[in-house]
PDB file of C-alpha atoms (C1' of nucleotides) in Angstrom:
ATOM      1  CA  MET A  17      12.076  19.151 -12.947  1.00 65.00           C
ATOM      2  CA  SER A  18      10.413  19.909  -9.659  1.00 79.00           C
ATOM      3  CA  ALA A  19      11.733  18.922  -6.260  1.00 92.00           C
ATOM      4  CA  ILE A  20      11.751  15.254  -5.425  1.00 95.00           C
ATOM      5  CA  ARG A  21       9.029  13.833  -3.248  1.00 97.00           C
ATOM      6  CA  TYR A  22       9.090  11.369  -0.401  1.00 97.00           C
ATOM      7  CA  TRP A  23       6.922   8.296   0.004  1.00 97.00           C
ATOM      8  CA  LEU A  24       6.255   5.255   2.071  1.00 97.00           C
ATOM      9  CA  MET A  25       5.457   2.035   0.257  1.00 97.00           C
ATOM     10  CA  LYS A  26       4.285  -1.147   1.925  1.00 97.00           C
ATOM     11  CA  SER A  27       5.200  -4.679   1.097  1.00 97.00           C
ATOM     12  CA  GLU A  28       4.703  -7.907   2.938  1.00 95.00           C
ATOM     13  CA  PRO A  29       8.221  -9.262   3.347  1.00 95.00           C
ATOM     14  CA  GLU A  30       6.936 -12.771   2.722  1.00 93.00           C
ATOM     15  CA  SER A  31       6.077 -11.721  -0.801  1.00 93.00           C
ATOM     16  CA  TYR A  32       8.787  -9.095  -1.381  1.00 96.00           C
ATOM     17  CA  SER A  33      11.221  -7.809   1.233  1.00 96.00           C
ATOM     18  CA  ILE A  34      14.011  -5.256   1.334  1.00 97.00           C
ATOM     19  CA  ASP A  35      16.411  -8.179   0.989  1.00 97.00           C
ATOM     20  CA  ASP A  36      14.710  -9.194  -2.241  1.00 97.00           C
ATOM     21  CA  LEU A  37      15.104  -5.647  -3.532  1.00 97.00           C
ATOM     22  CA  LYS A  38      18.739  -5.617  -2.485  1.00 97.00           C
ATOM     23  CA  ARG A  39      19.300  -8.880  -4.359  1.00 97.00           C
ATOM     24  CA  ASP A  40      17.429  -7.711  -7.464  1.00 97.00           C
ATOM     25  CA  GLY A  41      18.855  -4.183  -7.477  1.00 98.00           C
ATOM     26  CA  LYS A  42      15.598  -2.914  -8.914  1.00 97.00           C
ATOM     27  CA  THR A  43      12.045  -4.107  -9.352  1.00 97.00           C
ATOM     28  CA  TYR A  44       8.823  -3.186 -11.094  1.00 97.00           C
ATOM     29  CA  TRP A  45       6.224  -2.402  -8.442  1.00 96.00           C
ATOM     30  CA  ASP A  46       3.171  -4.228  -9.764  1.00 94.00           C
ATOM     31  CA  GLY A  47      -0.045  -5.348  -8.152  1.00 94.00           C
ATOM     32  CA  VAL A  48      -1.267  -2.038  -6.729  1.00 95.00           C
ATOM     33  CA  ARG A  49      -5.060  -2.183  -7.004  1.00 94.00           C
ATOM     34  CA  ASN A  50      -6.131   0.846  -5.032  1.00 94.00           C
ATOM     35  CA  TYR A  51      -7.075   4.020  -6.883  1.00 94.00           C
ATOM     36  CA  GLN A  52      -5.583   6.452  -4.422  1.00 94.00           C
ATOM     37  CA  ALA A  53      -2.279   4.596  -4.388  1.00 95.00           C
ATOM     38  CA  ARG A  54      -2.355   4.359  -8.173  1.00 96.00           C
ATOM     39  CA  ASN A  55      -2.980   8.083  -8.505  1.00 95.00           C
ATOM     40  CA  PHE A  56       0.032   8.878  -6.366  1.00 96.00           C
ATOM     41  CA  MET A  57       2.208   6.689  -8.564  1.00 97.00           C
ATOM     42  CA  ARG A  58       0.718   7.855 -11.843  1.00 96.00           C
ATOM     43  CA  ASP A  59       0.363  11.566 -11.150  1.00 95.00           C
ATOM     44  CA  GLN A  60       3.070  12.465  -8.696  1.00 96.00           C
ATOM     45  CA  MET A  61       5.952  10.038  -8.638  1.00 97.00           C
ATOM     46  CA  GLN A  62       8.984  10.994 -10.604  1.00 97.00           C
ATOM     47  CA  VAL A  63      12.444   9.589 -11.107  1.00 97.00           C
ATOM     48  CA  GLY A  64      14.589  10.369  -8.075  1.00 97.00           C
ATOM     49  CA  ASP A  65      11.770  10.311  -5.523  1.00 98.00           C
ATOM     50  CA  ARG A  66      12.758   8.507  -2.357  1.00 98.00           C
ATOM     51  CA  VAL A  67      10.772   5.778  -0.689  1.00 98.00           C
ATOM     52  CA  LEU A  68      10.621   4.378   2.816  1.00 98.00           C
ATOM     53  CA  PHE A  69      10.322   0.639   2.280  1.00 98.00           C
ATOM     54  CA  TYR A  70       7.816  -0.591   4.854  1.00 97.00           C
ATOM     55  CA  HIS A  71       7.344  -4.208   5.888  1.00 97.00           C
ATOM     56  CA  SER A  72       3.687  -4.825   6.670  1.00 96.00           C
ATOM     57  CA  ASN A  73       2.260  -7.988   8.176  1.00 94.00           C
ATOM     58  CA  ALA A  74       5.706  -8.617   9.579  1.00 94.00           C
ATOM     59  CA  GLU A  75       7.213  -9.289  12.970  1.00 92.00           C
ATOM     60  CA  PRO A  76       7.792  -6.538  13.732  1.00 93.00           C
ATOM     61  CA  PRO A  77       6.181  -4.275  11.136  1.00 96.00           C
ATOM     62  CA  GLY A  78       8.322  -1.261  10.290  1.00 97.00           C
ATOM     63  CA  VAL A  79      10.537   0.605   7.868  1.00 97.00           C
ATOM     64  CA  ALA A  80      13.280  -1.696   6.617  1.00 97.00           C
ATOM     65  CA  GLY A  81      15.199   0.592   4.286  1.00 98.00           C
ATOM     66  CA  ILE A  82      15.143   3.041   1.425  1.00 98.00           C
ATOM     67  CA  ALA A  83      14.407   2.761  -2.267  1.00 98.00           C
ATOM     68  CA  GLU A  84      14.353   5.264  -5.098  1.00 98.00           C
ATOM     69  CA  VAL A  85      12.010   5.665  -8.046  1.00 98.00           C
ATOM     70  CA  CYS A  86      14.092   4.905 -11.148  1.00 97.00           C
ATOM     71  CA  LYS A  87      11.315   4.774 -13.755  1.00 97.00           C
ATOM     72  CA  LYS A  88       8.042   6.647 -13.785  1.00 96.00           C
ATOM     73  CA  ALA A  89       4.647   4.957 -13.851  1.00 96.00           C
ATOM     74  CA  SER A  90       3.767   2.645 -16.733  1.00 96.00           C
ATOM     75  CA  PRO A  91       0.842   0.252 -17.310  1.00 95.00           C
ATOM     76  CA  ASP A  92       0.880  -2.791 -15.043  1.00 95.00           C
ATOM     77  CA  PRO A  93       0.851  -5.904 -17.260  1.00 93.00           C
ATOM     78  CA  SER A  94      -0.135  -8.168 -14.377  1.00 92.00           C
ATOM     79  CA  ALA A  95      -3.611  -6.592 -14.520  1.00 91.00           C
ATOM     80  CA  TRP A  96      -4.399  -8.165 -17.889  1.00 89.00           C
ATOM     81  CA  ASP A  97      -2.943 -11.584 -17.223  1.00 87.00           C
ATOM     82  CA  PRO A  98      -5.846 -13.873 -16.237  1.00 85.00           C
ATOM     83  CA  LYS A  99      -3.444 -16.226 -14.493  1.00 84.00           C
ATOM     84  CA  ASP A 100      -2.048 -13.483 -12.299  1.00 86.00           C
ATOM     85  CA  HIS A 101      -3.228 -13.138  -8.749  1.00 85.00           C
ATOM     86  CA  HIS A 102      -3.790  -9.430  -9.375  1.00 88.00           C
ATOM     87  CA  TYR A 103      -5.721  -9.934 -12.614  1.00 89.00           C
ATOM     88  CA  ASP A 104      -8.381  -7.285 -13.186  1.00 89.00           C
ATOM     89  CA  PRO A 105     -10.721  -7.656 -16.177  1.00 85.00           C
ATOM     90  CA  LYS A 106     -11.370  -3.894 -16.145  1.00 86.00           C
ATOM     91  CA  SER A 107      -7.857  -3.352 -17.391  1.00 88.00           C
ATOM     92  CA  SER A 108      -6.582  -4.119 -20.877  1.00 87.00           C
ATOM     93  CA  ARG A 109      -3.607  -3.314 -23.065  1.00 87.00           C
ATOM     94  CA  GLU A 110      -5.775  -0.796 -24.907  1.00 85.00           C
ATOM     95  CA  ASN A 111      -7.120   0.733 -21.714  1.00 86.00           C
ATOM     96  CA  PRO A 112      -4.790   0.087 -18.832  1.00 90.00           C
ATOM     97  CA  VAL A 113      -6.313   0.903 -15.464  1.00 92.00           C
ATOM     98  CA  TRP A 114      -3.383   0.112 -13.214  1.00 94.00           C
ATOM     99  CA  VAL A 115       0.186   1.308 -13.231  1.00 95.00           C
ATOM    100  CA  GLY A 116       3.436   0.598 -11.467  1.00 96.00           C
ATOM    101  CA  VAL A 117       6.753   2.356 -11.046  1.00 97.00           C
ATOM    102  CA  GLU A 118      10.221   0.909 -10.999  1.00 97.00           C
ATOM    103  CA  LEU A 119      12.155   1.083  -7.750  1.00 98.00           C
ATOM    104  CA  LYS A 120      15.836   0.614  -7.172  1.00 98.00           C
ATOM    105  CA  PHE A 121      17.546  -0.464  -4.010  1.00 98.00           C
ATOM    106  CA  VAL A 122      19.273   2.300  -2.075  1.00 98.00           C
ATOM    107  CA  GLU A 123      19.844   1.105   1.451  1.00 97.00           C
ATOM    108  CA  LYS A 124      18.871  -1.534   3.962  1.00 98.00           C
ATOM    109  CA  PHE A 125      18.725  -0.028   7.429  1.00 98.00           C
ATOM    110  CA  SER A 126      21.177  -1.411   9.953  1.00 97.00           C
ATOM    111  CA  HIS A 127      18.282  -1.018  12.348  1.00 96.00           C
ATOM    112  CA  LEU A 128      14.699  -1.812  11.311  1.00 97.00           C
ATOM    113  CA  VAL A 129      12.564   1.065  12.547  1.00 97.00           C
ATOM    114  CA  SER A 130       9.583  -0.717  14.041  1.00 96.00           C
ATOM    115  CA  LEU A 131       6.053   0.596  14.207  1.00 96.00           C
ATOM    116  CA  PRO A 132       6.241   1.106  18.005  1.00 95.00           C
ATOM    117  CA  GLU A 133       9.433   3.125  17.568  1.00 96.00           C
ATOM    118  CA  LEU A 134       7.769   5.297  14.948  1.00 96.00           C
ATOM    119  CA  ARG A 135       4.845   5.768  17.323  1.00 95.00           C
ATOM    120  CA  ASP A 136       7.126   6.742  20.169  1.00 94.00           C
ATOM    121  CA  HIS A 137       8.807   9.539  18.261  1.00 95.00           C
ATOM    122  CA  PRO A 138       7.185  12.869  19.174  1.00 94.00           C
ATOM    123  CA  LYS A 139       7.922  14.457  15.809  1.00 95.00           C
ATOM    124  CA  LEU A 140       6.368  11.667  13.763  1.00 95.00           C
ATOM    125  CA  ARG A 141       2.817  12.017  15.033  1.00 92.00           C
ATOM    126  CA  ALA A 142       1.590  13.159  11.625  1.00 90.00           C
ATOM    127  CA  LEU A 143       3.084  10.202   9.764  1.00 92.00           C
ATOM    128  CA  LEU A 144       0.208   8.600   7.900  1.00 89.00           C
ATOM    129  CA  VAL A 145       1.232   5.028   8.528  1.00 87.00           C
ATOM    130  CA  LEU A 146       0.665   5.652  12.232  1.00 91.00           C
ATOM    131  CA  LYS A 147      -2.941   6.636  11.751  1.00 89.00           C
ATOM    132  CA  PRO A 148      -5.240   3.864  12.885  1.00 86.00           C
ATOM    133  CA  PHE A 149      -6.522   1.694  10.048  1.00 87.00           C
ATOM    134  CA  GLN A 150      -4.489   3.485   7.448  1.00 89.00           C
ATOM    135  CA  ARG A 151      -4.265   0.782   4.802  1.00 91.00           C
ATOM    136  CA  LEU A 152      -3.034   2.800   1.866  1.00 94.00           C
ATOM    137  CA  SER A 153      -0.024   1.011   0.389  1.00 95.00           C
ATOM    138  CA  VAL A 154       1.518   4.122  -1.168  1.00 96.00           C
ATOM    139  CA  GLN A 155       1.628   7.178   1.072  1.00 96.00           C
ATOM    140  CA  PRO A 156       3.228  10.609   0.811  1.00 96.00           C
ATOM    141  CA  VAL A 157       5.745  11.438   3.528  1.00 96.00           C
ATOM    142  CA  ASP A 158       7.066  14.866   4.540  1.00 96.00           C
ATOM    143  CA  LYS A 159      10.738  15.432   3.851  1.00 97.00           C
ATOM    144  CA  ALA A 160      11.382  16.200   7.520  1.00 97.00           C
ATOM    145  CA  HIS A 161       9.686  12.959   8.567  1.00 97.00           C
ATOM    146  CA  PHE A 162      11.589  10.995   5.967  1.00 97.00           C
ATOM    147  CA  GLU A 163      14.872  12.307   7.317  1.00 97.00           C
ATOM    148  CA  ILE A 164      13.979  11.468  10.900  1.00 97.00           C
ATOM    149  CA  VAL A 165      13.159   7.872   9.959  1.00 97.00           C
ATOM    150  CA  GLU A 166      16.324   7.656   7.863  1.00 97.00           C
ATOM    151  CA  LYS A 167      18.387   8.733  10.846  1.00 97.00           C
ATOM    152  CA  MET A 168      16.642   6.245  13.129  1.00 97.00           C
ATOM    153  CA  GLY A 169      17.371   3.439  10.681  1.00 97.00           C
ATOM    154  CA  ARG A 170      21.068   4.177  10.648  1.00 96.00           C
ATOM    155  CA  GLU A 171      21.429   4.088  14.414  1.00 90.00           C
ATOM    156  CA  THR A 172      22.970   0.943  15.857  1.00 71.00           C
TER     157      THR A 172
ATOM    158  C1'  DG B  14      -5.944 -16.783  13.214  1.00 73.25           C
ATOM    159  C1'  DC B  15      -8.966 -12.893  14.686  1.00 73.25           C
ATOM    160  C1'  DC B  16     -11.343  -8.994  13.578  1.00 73.25           C
ATOM    161  C1'  DA B  17     -12.240  -3.955  12.727  1.00 73.25           C
ATOM    162  C1'  DA B  18     -12.329  -0.832   9.116  1.00 73.25           C
ATOM    163  C1'  DC B  19     -12.677   0.345   4.695  1.00 73.25           C
ATOM    164  C1'  DG B  20     -13.039  -0.049  -0.544  1.00 73.25           C
ATOM    165  C1'  DT B  21     -15.566  -2.268  -4.070  1.00 73.25           C
ATOM    166  C1'  DT B  22     -19.331  -4.705  -6.126  1.00 73.25           C
ATOM    167  C1'  DG B  23     -23.804  -5.564  -7.636  1.00 73.25           C
ATOM    168  C1'  DG B  24     -28.871  -5.993  -6.925  1.00 73.25           C
ATOM    169  C1'  DC B  25     -32.554  -3.146  -6.774  1.00 73.25           C
TER     170       DC B  25
ATOM    171  C1'  DG C  10     -27.704   6.186  -6.502  1.00 73.25           C
ATOM    172  C1'  DC C  11     -28.407   3.486  -2.191  1.00 73.25           C
ATOM    173  C1'  DC C  12     -26.629   0.144   0.677  1.00 73.25           C
ATOM    174  C1'  DA C  13     -25.781  -4.708   2.121  1.00 73.25           C
ATOM    175  C1'  DA C  14     -22.528  -8.144   1.244  1.00 73.25           C
ATOM    176  C1'  DC C  15     -18.124  -9.321   0.422  1.00 73.25           C
ATOM    177  C1'  DG C  16     -13.028  -9.197   0.097  1.00 73.25           C
ATOM    178  C1'  DT C  17      -8.788  -7.224   1.653  1.00 73.25           C
ATOM    179  C1'  DT C  18      -5.588  -5.083   4.762  1.00 73.25           C
ATOM    180  C1'  DG C  19      -2.706  -5.324   8.491  1.00 73.25           C
ATOM    181  C1'  DG C  20      -1.871  -4.941  13.567  1.00 73.25           C
ATOM    182  C1'  DC C  21      -2.219  -7.753  17.227  1.00 73.25           C
TER     183       DC C  21
END
DNA sequence: GCCAACGTTGGC
DNA sequence: GCCAACGTTGGC
């Protein structure tokens, strides 16, 4: 078992927020329809990896808490359900194209670390979510960066 | 609600 | 395999 990795995963709180994850305890992360994001989940995520839970399209956008991967990637059934919003005819039970992981709730930050706060931190310049027009919904994060954000979230 | 950027699709 | 059109993302 290699060392755990660190990630940032985006969700619009109107569809699924950190409070929803707290209530549910854990959730299957379905609906990812971007190949790069899928590849991260399928090829690199392992049980125990830690995730910055990011609220996008929110007021304010920012990191709301922490989750942990509790089950590795498996085929995403929402891709072969024609009634599902994320339905993709390319995917089938026989040949699944899309995958999801299972996340469990770890922590809701006492302080939501907003996008401007992330931007203002001199040591977080390399954080991918700060790059302009970075839309990837699953992003790798350096351990050092993860720990800085974690600390910021626990302040006040 | 706007809009810039980017990924995907599909005609050729 | 090019590239224009289209849809989506996500900050503002």
